[in-house]
Short mmCIF file of C-alpha atoms in Angstrom, two decimals:
data_model
loop_
_atom_site.label_atom_id
_atom_site.label_comp_id
_atom_site.label_asym_id
_atom_site.label_seq_id
_atom_site.Cartn_x
_atom_site.Cartn_y
_atom_site.Cartn_z
CA MET A 14 -52.16 -18.40 66.85
CA PHE A 15 -50.23 -17.69 70.01
CA ILE A 16 -46.66 -16.91 70.95
CA CYS A 17 -45.26 -19.04 73.75
CA THR A 18 -42.08 -18.43 75.69
CA LEU A 19 -40.58 -20.50 78.47
CA PHE A 20 -38.30 -18.67 80.86
CA HIS A 21 -36.75 -18.60 84.29
CA VAL A 22 -36.03 -15.54 86.34
CA LYS A 23 -32.27 -16.15 86.21
CA THR A 24 -31.38 -18.24 83.16
CA SER A 25 -32.81 -19.83 80.07
CA ILE A 26 -34.17 -23.20 81.00
CA VAL A 27 -34.55 -24.80 77.60
CA SER A 28 -31.48 -26.36 76.06
CA CYS A 29 -31.55 -28.74 73.08
CA GLY A 30 -35.15 -29.66 73.83
CA ARG A 31 -34.31 -30.67 77.41
CA LEU A 32 -35.52 -28.79 80.47
CA CYS A 33 -32.75 -28.13 82.99
CA ASP A 34 -33.56 -29.76 86.31
CA GLU A 35 -31.61 -27.64 88.77
CA ARG A 36 -34.28 -24.92 88.93
CA PRO A 37 -37.32 -25.42 91.18
CA VAL A 38 -39.85 -23.41 89.18
CA PHE A 39 -40.38 -22.49 85.52
CA PHE A 40 -42.66 -19.90 83.99
CA LEU A 41 -44.42 -20.05 80.64
CA TRP A 42 -45.59 -16.83 79.00
CA PHE A 43 -48.37 -17.02 76.43
CA ASP A 44 -49.32 -14.03 74.29
CA TRP A 45 -52.38 -13.99 72.04
CA SER A 46 -51.85 -10.84 69.98
CA GLU A 47 -55.37 -10.78 68.62
CA LYS A 48 -56.89 -11.08 72.09
CA LYS A 49 -54.34 -8.75 73.68
CA ARG A 50 -54.07 -10.80 76.81
CA HIS A 51 -51.30 -12.65 78.53
CA VAL A 52 -51.10 -15.77 80.64
CA ILE A 53 -48.35 -16.61 83.07
CA LEU A 54 -47.98 -20.27 83.95
CA GLN A 55 -45.98 -21.54 86.90
CA VAL A 56 -44.91 -25.18 86.71
CA SER A 57 -42.66 -27.25 88.96
CA VAL A 58 -39.68 -29.12 87.51
CA ALA A 59 -40.92 -32.47 88.75
CA THR A 60 -44.30 -31.99 87.07
CA ILE A 61 -42.73 -31.00 83.76
CA GLU A 62 -40.33 -33.96 83.83
CA ALA A 63 -43.23 -36.32 84.50
CA ARG A 64 -45.17 -34.93 81.57
CA GLU A 65 -42.01 -34.97 79.42
CA ASN A 66 -41.61 -38.70 79.99
CA GLN A 67 -45.25 -39.30 79.04
CA ILE A 68 -45.28 -37.25 75.84
CA GLY A 69 -41.76 -38.13 74.80
CA ARG A 70 -38.70 -36.02 74.23
CA SER A 71 -39.38 -33.34 71.68
CA ASN A 72 -36.90 -32.09 69.14
CA SER A 73 -38.80 -28.86 69.13
CA ASN A 74 -39.09 -26.68 72.22
CA ILE A 75 -42.25 -25.11 70.82
CA GLU A 76 -43.79 -28.54 70.27
CA LEU A 77 -43.05 -29.55 73.85
CA ILE A 78 -44.41 -26.31 75.27
CA THR A 79 -47.48 -26.48 73.04
CA GLN A 80 -48.29 -29.95 74.40
CA LEU A 81 -47.75 -28.68 77.95
CA PHE A 82 -50.07 -25.77 77.25
CA SER A 83 -52.77 -28.14 76.01
CA LEU A 84 -52.57 -30.01 79.31
CA ILE A 85 -52.77 -26.73 81.21
CA GLU A 86 -55.84 -25.58 79.28
CA HIS A 87 -57.62 -28.76 80.35
CA GLY A 88 -56.66 -28.20 83.99
CA ILE A 89 -54.26 -31.15 84.07
CA LEU A 90 -51.02 -29.33 84.68
CA GLY A 91 -49.74 -26.28 86.48
CA LYS A 92 -51.22 -23.10 87.88
CA ARG A 93 -52.39 -20.41 85.52
CA GLN A 94 -52.98 -16.69 86.09
CA ALA A 95 -54.62 -14.46 83.52
CA LEU A 96 -53.29 -10.92 83.48
CA ASN A 97 -56.35 -9.00 82.35
CA ASP A 98 -56.87 -5.27 82.54
CA ASN A 99 -57.98 -5.39 86.18
CA THR A 100 -54.83 -7.21 87.26
CA LYS A 101 -52.65 -4.78 85.35
CA ARG A 102 -54.25 -1.88 87.21
CA MET A 103 -52.65 -3.14 90.40
CA SER A 104 -49.76 -1.01 89.13
CA LYS A 105 -50.84 2.58 89.80
CA LYS A 106 -50.27 5.43 87.37
CA ILE A 107 -48.92 8.37 89.36
CA MET A 108 -48.65 11.93 88.03
CA LEU A 109 -46.02 13.98 89.86
CA LEU A 110 -46.54 17.74 89.60
CA GLY A 111 -43.13 19.30 90.14
CA SER A 112 -40.03 17.22 89.48
CA GLY A 113 -37.24 18.53 91.69
CA GLU A 114 -34.85 16.62 93.94
CA LEU A 115 -37.52 15.67 96.46
CA GLY A 116 -39.73 14.38 93.67
CA LYS A 117 -36.81 12.39 92.28
CA GLU A 118 -36.38 10.44 95.50
CA PHE A 119 -40.13 9.88 95.67
CA VAL A 120 -40.18 8.50 92.11
CA ILE A 121 -37.36 6.10 92.98
CA ALA A 122 -39.34 4.93 96.01
CA VAL A 123 -42.59 4.26 94.10
CA LYS A 124 -40.75 2.67 91.17
CA ARG A 125 -39.22 0.20 93.60
CA LEU A 126 -42.77 -0.71 94.56
CA GLY A 127 -43.69 -1.40 90.94
CA HIS A 128 -45.62 1.69 89.87
CA TYR A 129 -45.70 3.96 86.80
CA VAL A 130 -44.82 7.65 87.00
CA ILE A 131 -45.38 10.67 84.75
CA ALA A 132 -43.15 13.51 85.96
CA VAL A 133 -44.30 17.05 85.16
CA ASP A 134 -42.36 20.30 85.42
CA SER A 135 -42.03 23.71 83.78
CA TYR A 136 -38.66 22.77 82.23
CA ASP A 137 -37.31 19.66 80.55
CA ASN A 138 -34.98 17.13 82.15
CA ALA A 139 -35.86 18.10 85.71
CA PRO A 140 -34.39 15.68 88.30
CA ALA A 141 -37.50 13.49 88.76
CA GLN A 142 -38.07 13.29 85.00
CA GLN A 143 -34.72 11.54 84.68
CA VAL A 144 -36.03 8.49 86.57
CA ALA A 145 -39.73 8.55 85.60
CA ASP A 146 -41.50 6.53 82.89
CA GLU A 147 -42.84 9.58 81.06
CA ARG A 148 -42.52 13.34 81.27
CA GLU A 149 -44.54 16.43 80.48
CA VAL A 150 -43.36 20.05 80.32
CA ILE A 151 -46.10 22.63 80.97
CA ASP A 152 -46.89 25.74 82.97
CA MET A 153 -48.75 24.16 85.88
CA LEU A 154 -50.43 27.48 86.68
CA ASP A 155 -52.22 27.12 83.33
CA GLY A 156 -55.38 25.27 84.32
CA THR A 157 -56.20 24.29 80.75
CA ALA A 158 -52.75 22.79 80.19
CA LEU A 159 -53.08 20.91 83.47
CA ASP A 160 -56.51 19.56 82.50
CA THR A 161 -55.09 18.43 79.15
CA ILE A 162 -52.34 16.25 80.54
CA VAL A 163 -54.60 14.81 83.24
CA SER A 164 -57.12 13.88 80.55
CA ARG A 165 -54.39 12.42 78.35
CA HIS A 166 -52.70 10.24 80.96
CA LYS A 167 -55.68 9.46 83.21
CA PRO A 168 -53.59 9.01 86.38
CA ASP A 169 -54.82 7.11 89.40
CA ILE A 170 -52.94 9.43 91.76
CA ILE A 171 -51.78 13.05 91.51
CA VAL A 172 -48.86 14.02 93.77
CA PRO A 173 -48.02 17.76 93.97
CA GLU A 174 -44.38 18.58 94.80
CA ILE A 175 -44.35 22.37 94.38
CA GLU A 176 -46.57 25.37 95.14
CA ALA A 177 -46.92 26.90 91.66
CA ILE A 178 -49.89 24.77 90.53
CA ARG A 179 -53.48 25.69 89.69
CA THR A 180 -54.60 23.71 92.73
CA GLU A 181 -58.28 24.72 92.38
CA ARG A 182 -58.46 22.09 89.64
CA PHE A 183 -57.76 19.39 92.22
CA TYR A 184 -61.33 19.44 93.49
CA ASP A 185 -62.58 18.48 90.02
CA TYR A 186 -59.98 15.73 89.73
CA GLU A 187 -61.15 14.22 93.02
CA LYS A 188 -64.71 14.23 91.69
CA GLN A 189 -63.42 12.27 88.68
CA GLY A 190 -62.15 9.58 91.05
CA ILE A 191 -58.48 10.60 91.01
CA GLN A 192 -56.65 10.47 94.34
CA VAL A 193 -55.00 13.83 95.09
CA VAL A 194 -52.19 13.72 97.65
CA PRO A 195 -52.75 14.34 100.46
CA SER A 196 -56.14 15.75 99.37
CA ALA A 197 -57.49 18.61 97.27
CA ARG A 198 -58.29 20.52 100.46
CA ALA A 199 -54.79 20.05 101.88
CA ALA A 200 -53.09 21.04 98.62
CA ASN A 201 -55.13 24.23 98.31
CA PHE A 202 -54.56 25.28 101.90
CA THR A 203 -50.85 24.55 102.13
CA MET A 204 -49.76 25.88 98.74
CA ASN A 205 -50.66 29.36 100.02
CA ARG A 206 -49.19 30.71 103.27
CA LYS A 207 -52.28 32.84 103.92
CA ALA A 208 -54.67 29.90 103.92
CA ILE A 209 -52.55 27.68 106.16
CA ARG A 210 -51.67 30.49 108.59
CA ASP A 211 -55.29 31.53 109.02
CA LEU A 212 -56.29 27.89 109.50
CA ALA A 213 -53.63 27.37 112.16
CA SER A 214 -54.03 30.67 113.99
CA ILE A 215 -57.71 31.54 113.63
CA GLU A 216 -59.56 28.24 113.13
CA LEU A 217 -57.36 25.92 115.20
CA GLY A 218 -56.09 28.47 117.71
CA LEU A 219 -52.43 27.47 117.42
CA ARG A 220 -49.66 29.70 118.68
CA THR A 221 -47.86 31.47 115.82
CA ALA A 222 -45.75 34.57 115.31
CA ARG A 223 -47.78 37.80 114.99
CA TYR A 224 -48.53 38.45 111.33
CA ARG A 225 -50.15 40.71 108.78
CA TYR A 226 -50.69 40.58 105.00
CA ALA A 227 -49.73 43.13 102.35
CA ALA A 228 -50.54 43.34 98.64
CA SER A 229 -48.54 46.50 97.83
CA LEU A 230 -45.52 48.44 99.04
CA GLU A 231 -47.77 50.86 100.90
CA GLU A 232 -49.58 48.02 102.67
CA LEU A 233 -46.22 46.44 103.51
CA GLN A 234 -45.06 49.66 105.19
CA THR A 235 -48.21 49.67 107.31
CA ALA A 236 -47.89 45.97 108.16
CA VAL A 237 -44.26 46.39 109.27
CA ARG A 238 -45.26 49.20 111.64
CA GLU A 239 -47.99 47.00 113.15
CA VAL A 240 -45.85 43.86 113.50
CA GLY A 241 -42.67 45.67 114.52
CA ILE A 242 -39.04 45.59 113.46
CA PRO A 243 -37.31 43.18 113.02
CA CYS A 244 -39.77 41.14 110.99
CA VAL A 245 -39.77 38.59 108.17
CA VAL A 246 -41.41 39.13 104.76
CA LYS A 247 -42.40 36.11 102.66
CA PRO A 248 -44.37 35.72 99.41
CA LEU A 249 -47.60 33.79 99.94
CA MET A 250 -46.35 31.31 97.33
CA SER A 251 -42.65 30.44 97.25
CA SER A 252 -40.28 27.65 98.19
CA SER A 253 -36.68 27.15 99.32
CA GLY A 254 -36.57 30.67 100.77
CA LYS A 255 -37.11 32.43 97.44
CA GLY A 256 -38.36 35.98 97.93
CA GLN A 257 -37.97 35.81 101.71
CA SER A 258 -36.04 38.47 103.64
CA THR A 259 -35.69 40.06 107.07
CA VAL A 260 -36.55 43.73 107.62
CA LYS A 261 -34.12 45.18 110.16
CA SER A 262 -34.80 48.86 109.48
CA GLU A 263 -37.28 51.04 107.57
CA GLU A 264 -34.76 51.27 104.73
CA ASP A 265 -35.18 47.52 104.17
CA ILE A 266 -38.93 47.67 103.50
CA GLU A 267 -38.82 48.60 99.81
CA LYS A 268 -35.98 46.13 99.20
CA ALA A 269 -38.03 43.40 100.89
CA TRP A 270 -41.05 44.16 98.70
CA ASN A 271 -39.03 44.08 95.47
CA TYR A 272 -37.28 40.88 96.49
CA SER A 273 -40.59 39.20 97.38
CA GLN A 274 -41.95 39.97 93.93
CA SER A 275 -38.88 38.64 92.15
CA GLY A 276 -38.89 35.41 94.18
CA ARG A 277 -42.61 34.61 94.31
CA ARG A 278 -44.05 31.56 92.60
CA GLY A 279 -47.27 31.96 90.72
CA ASP A 280 -49.36 35.04 90.10
CA ILE A 281 -50.08 36.13 93.69
CA ALA A 282 -48.28 39.36 94.71
CA GLU A 283 -49.44 39.35 98.34
CA VAL A 284 -46.92 38.73 101.13
CA ILE A 285 -47.09 37.72 104.78
CA VAL A 286 -45.24 39.81 107.36
CA GLU A 287 -44.26 37.92 110.53
CA SER A 288 -42.83 39.19 113.78
CA PHE A 289 -39.36 37.89 114.49
CA VAL A 290 -39.43 34.98 116.95
CA LYS A 291 -36.28 34.73 119.07
CA PHE A 292 -36.00 30.97 118.86
CA HIS A 293 -33.08 28.79 119.86
CA THR A 294 -34.13 25.70 117.90
CA GLU A 295 -35.99 25.18 114.65
CA ILE A 296 -37.37 21.70 114.00
CA THR A 297 -39.27 19.73 111.39
CA LEU A 298 -41.61 17.04 112.65
CA LEU A 299 -42.23 14.64 109.78
CA THR A 300 -45.79 13.40 110.25
CA VAL A 301 -47.27 10.43 108.37
CA THR A 302 -51.03 10.07 107.93
CA GLN A 303 -52.29 6.72 106.66
CA LYS A 304 -55.40 5.38 104.94
CA ASN A 305 -55.73 2.44 107.30
CA GLY A 306 -53.47 3.17 110.21
CA THR A 307 -52.64 5.60 112.97
CA THR A 308 -50.74 8.85 112.47
CA LEU A 309 -47.01 8.30 112.92
CA PHE A 310 -44.19 10.71 113.76
CA CYS A 311 -40.51 10.61 112.86
CA PRO A 312 -37.94 11.68 115.46
CA PRO A 313 -37.55 15.49 115.29
CA ILE A 314 -35.15 16.95 112.73
CA GLY A 315 -33.17 20.08 113.60
CA HIS A 316 -32.13 22.51 110.89
CA ARG A 317 -30.46 25.84 110.21
CA GLN A 318 -31.52 28.29 107.51
CA GLU A 319 -29.97 31.12 105.52
CA ARG A 320 -31.94 33.33 103.11
CA GLY A 321 -35.00 31.34 104.18
CA ASP A 322 -33.56 28.09 102.83
CA TYR A 323 -32.19 25.15 104.79
CA GLN A 324 -28.42 24.75 104.94
CA GLU A 325 -27.96 21.86 107.35
CA SER A 326 -30.25 19.37 109.06
CA TRP A 327 -29.66 16.68 111.65
CA GLN A 328 -31.59 13.84 113.24
CA PRO A 329 -32.37 13.29 116.02
CA CYS A 330 -32.81 16.79 117.40
CA PHE A 331 -33.21 16.49 121.13
CA ILE A 332 -36.05 18.47 122.68
CA SER A 333 -37.91 17.95 125.94
CA ASP A 334 -40.60 15.29 126.18
CA SER A 335 -43.22 17.95 126.91
CA HIS A 336 -42.29 19.97 123.79
CA LEU A 337 -42.24 16.82 121.67
CA LYS A 338 -45.69 15.83 122.90
CA GLU A 339 -47.01 19.33 122.20
CA ALA A 340 -45.52 19.33 118.69
CA GLN A 341 -47.06 15.93 117.93
CA GLU A 342 -50.46 17.08 119.18
CA ILE A 343 -50.30 20.21 116.99
CA ALA A 344 -49.15 18.24 113.94
CA ASP A 345 -51.95 15.74 114.45
CA LYS A 346 -54.52 18.53 114.86
CA VAL A 347 -53.47 20.35 111.66
CA THR A 348 -53.19 17.24 109.46
CA ARG A 349 -56.57 15.95 110.68
CA SER A 350 -58.16 19.26 109.70
CA LEU A 351 -56.60 19.21 106.24
CA ILE A 352 -57.33 15.44 105.71
CA GLY A 353 -55.52 13.06 103.41
CA CYS A 354 -52.69 10.54 103.36
CA GLY A 355 -48.98 11.09 102.96
CA ILE A 356 -46.04 12.65 104.73
CA TRP A 357 -46.16 16.22 106.03
CA GLY A 358 -43.26 18.45 107.05
CA VAL A 359 -44.52 20.41 110.06
CA GLU A 360 -42.13 23.18 111.14
CA PHE A 361 -41.84 24.68 114.63
CA PHE A 362 -39.84 27.36 116.41
CA LEU A 363 -38.73 26.49 119.93
CA ALA A 364 -38.15 29.66 121.97
CA ASP A 365 -37.56 30.38 125.64
CA ASP A 366 -41.28 31.04 126.04
CA GLY A 367 -42.40 27.83 124.32
CA LEU A 368 -43.33 26.26 120.99
CA TYR A 369 -44.56 28.18 117.92
CA PHE A 370 -46.18 26.65 114.85
CA SER A 371 -44.34 27.96 111.76
CA GLU A 372 -45.27 26.28 108.48
CA LEU A 373 -46.45 23.01 106.98
CA SER A 374 -45.67 21.23 103.69
CA PRO A 375 -47.94 18.37 102.50
CA ARG A 376 -45.04 16.39 101.03
CA PRO A 377 -41.47 15.31 101.80
CA HIS A 378 -39.50 18.15 103.34
CA ASP A 379 -36.09 19.37 102.22
CA THR A 380 -34.72 19.09 105.77
CA GLY A 381 -35.87 15.44 105.72
CA MET A 382 -33.19 14.59 103.16
CA VAL A 383 -31.14 13.67 106.23
CA THR A 384 -33.19 10.43 106.32
CA LEU A 385 -31.29 9.40 103.15
CA ALA A 386 -28.39 8.81 105.55
CA GLY A 387 -30.22 5.74 106.87
CA THR A 388 -31.29 7.39 110.09
CA GLN A 389 -34.64 5.54 110.00
CA ASN A 390 -35.85 2.15 108.84
CA LEU A 391 -37.72 4.01 106.06
CA SER A 392 -36.66 7.33 104.52
CA GLU A 393 -39.19 10.15 104.29
CA PHE A 394 -39.64 9.30 100.60
CA GLU A 395 -40.34 5.63 101.28
CA LEU A 396 -42.81 6.64 103.99
CA HIS A 397 -44.56 9.00 101.58
CA ALA A 398 -44.72 6.28 98.91
CA ARG A 399 -46.28 3.77 101.28
CA ALA A 400 -48.78 6.25 102.69
CA VAL A 401 -49.83 7.46 99.22
CA LEU A 402 -50.29 3.88 97.98
CA GLY A 403 -52.13 2.76 101.10
CA LEU A 404 -49.42 0.26 102.05
CA PRO A 405 -48.85 -0.60 105.71
CA ILE A 406 -46.23 1.17 107.82
CA PRO A 407 -45.91 -0.97 110.95
CA GLU A 408 -43.45 1.37 112.66
CA ILE A 409 -40.84 4.10 112.26
CA THR A 410 -37.61 3.17 113.96
CA MET A 411 -34.55 5.36 114.58
CA LEU A 412 -31.47 3.40 113.49
CA GLN A 413 -28.59 5.88 113.63
CA ALA A 414 -27.77 9.56 113.84
CA GLY A 415 -27.34 11.59 110.66
CA ALA A 416 -26.60 15.04 109.29
CA SER A 417 -26.99 16.70 105.89
CA ALA A 418 -25.47 19.82 104.33
CA VAL A 419 -26.31 21.45 101.03
CA VAL A 420 -24.01 22.02 98.06
CA LEU A 421 -24.88 25.32 96.36
CA ALA A 422 -24.10 26.72 92.93
CA GLY A 423 -22.13 29.95 92.86
CA SER A 424 -23.19 31.34 89.50
CA ALA A 425 -25.63 30.92 86.63
CA GLY A 426 -24.84 28.42 83.89
CA THR A 427 -25.61 25.12 82.18
CA LYS A 428 -24.14 21.61 82.09
CA PRO A 429 -22.92 21.61 85.69
CA LEU A 430 -19.91 19.56 86.75
CA TYR A 431 -18.99 18.62 90.32
CA ILE A 432 -15.39 18.98 91.44
CA GLY A 433 -14.23 17.39 94.70
CA VAL A 434 -16.71 14.51 95.01
CA GLU A 435 -13.91 11.95 95.29
CA GLU A 436 -12.29 13.93 98.07
CA ALA A 437 -15.57 14.27 99.94
CA LEU A 438 -16.23 10.53 99.78
CA ARG A 439 -12.86 9.67 101.34
CA GLU A 440 -14.39 10.32 104.73
CA PRO A 441 -15.89 7.17 106.31
CA ARG A 442 -19.63 7.04 106.98
CA THR A 443 -20.44 9.72 104.43
CA ASP A 444 -22.36 9.95 101.15
CA ILE A 445 -23.54 12.48 98.58
CA ARG A 446 -26.66 12.91 96.46
CA ILE A 447 -26.25 14.99 93.28
CA PHE A 448 -29.68 16.05 92.08
CA GLY A 449 -29.06 16.28 88.34
CA LYS A 450 -30.40 19.79 87.78
CA PRO A 451 -29.48 20.86 84.24
CA THR A 452 -28.82 24.54 85.05
CA THR A 453 -27.32 26.58 87.87
CA ARG A 454 -27.92 29.97 89.45
CA PRO A 455 -26.46 31.63 92.55
CA HIS A 456 -27.38 29.76 95.74
CA ARG A 457 -29.29 27.06 93.87
CA ARG A 458 -29.25 23.77 95.77
CA MET A 459 -27.50 21.23 93.55
CA ALA A 460 -26.57 18.38 95.90
CA VAL A 461 -26.53 17.33 99.53
CA THR A 462 -23.80 15.63 101.54
CA LEU A 463 -24.67 13.09 104.23
CA ALA A 464 -22.87 11.89 107.34
CA TYR A 465 -23.98 9.22 109.78
CA ASP A 466 -22.86 7.46 112.94
CA LYS A 467 -24.24 5.40 115.79
CA LEU A 468 -26.91 6.78 118.11
CA GLY A 469 -25.36 8.68 121.00
CA CYS A 470 -22.48 10.02 118.91
CA ASN A 471 -21.34 13.65 119.01
CA LEU A 472 -24.04 15.33 116.87
CA GLN A 473 -22.12 18.59 116.59
CA ALA A 474 -19.11 16.74 115.18
CA LEU A 475 -21.39 14.90 112.78
CA LYS A 476 -22.88 18.18 111.53
CA GLU A 477 -19.41 19.63 111.07
CA LYS A 478 -18.39 16.58 109.04
CA ALA A 479 -21.32 17.01 106.66
CA ILE A 480 -20.62 20.75 106.33
CA ALA A 481 -16.91 20.15 105.69
CA ASN A 482 -17.71 17.61 102.99
CA ALA A 483 -20.13 19.99 101.29
CA ALA A 484 -17.38 22.62 101.23
CA LYS A 485 -15.12 20.19 99.33
CA VAL A 486 -17.56 20.00 96.41
CA THR A 487 -17.56 22.86 93.88
CA VAL A 488 -20.17 23.25 91.14
CA VAL A 489 -18.82 24.58 87.85
CA SER A 490 -20.89 25.23 84.74
CA GLU A 491 -20.68 26.66 81.26
#
């Protein structure tokens, strides 16, 4: 026994036993439940009408389709495609580890390309989980819990979005044939500031700020004396500026240590202490490494930070050709060493005495949310999706100028509401992305406003427009 359905992509094409003739192509779907396989048949209208005249008008749609199927089985009519297990696997199963706002945009991008996503986070209803096919809630620093969900879902691809993951497990997953993005090596190096800084400074010889490490308050006091005041203290594992502070006097050292421990991600207490670089520009160079193509670079993105977290970003950020070439060469050198495919956010300081390598993220970058303003032919999330899936990226083209500004929560709470969105959207050439985070806390990034205009416009005015729109939006919660 089989179940047979005749359908068209827009409308039903069977009416009173007569096939409508205004559609050029019909599809027949056959389902043998006991064999658990499907067949899609594509048949032209003219062919079906010819066969209809030969077999006679049927009072039963099923009878007509059954006779058509018999002709197909004997190779007389139509084109048939069996959808067996191998064909179905053309749709990749992707496990996203960390499901914040950047992960949400990535999920949307891969879903548009026809793939299946399991979104994982430490809390339920995280932004990316709201648009994924399935979700898991675990402590990703628990290696056993991580192994369990990987074994259960058997993903083709694992995409980390945050730092707080037991990344050592990635090497085993690669041995099992799972693609880790960008690679197990890259994830392990870049999820820890110590590993990536030593790689950049010691192994690759890149210019960085002077730095030391400290695993206790006493070691931090020593490190600050060696690096000098002012300096910046950061947990080895953190994101969005959490735990990061500037030491401007000896009285700030103990405060910096306590803050680093409250804002760290994971179980590593150690911090990095960096000398303060007197830069005039801070940029992100989004770098795309491909499976079967050359390394590509997006136009530089400028950004401003407070509390170690980005507040505004804009694209393009104009720097000299020589500095751009140097930044591209450094980004290419680092990503080649780490290996793997995907988008990387490579951060630089531009000072009066030249370019300094700052940090690197092996995933879409928060400052790159400006690309949601249509500044490029492909957003950073679409670029990441294509690179991860091994799809071609012929070029990255700058289409228009853009700016982004963050909308922050003012207090802790639940069930956030957004007041002032309508007012913000009254401005032409603007947009907003609300992330859908279920809870708030002071300074938590909840949304981003976007502004865009033609290339060559007044970038400062564009930034001010995005900032003004962000100020119109207030987050209230219970």
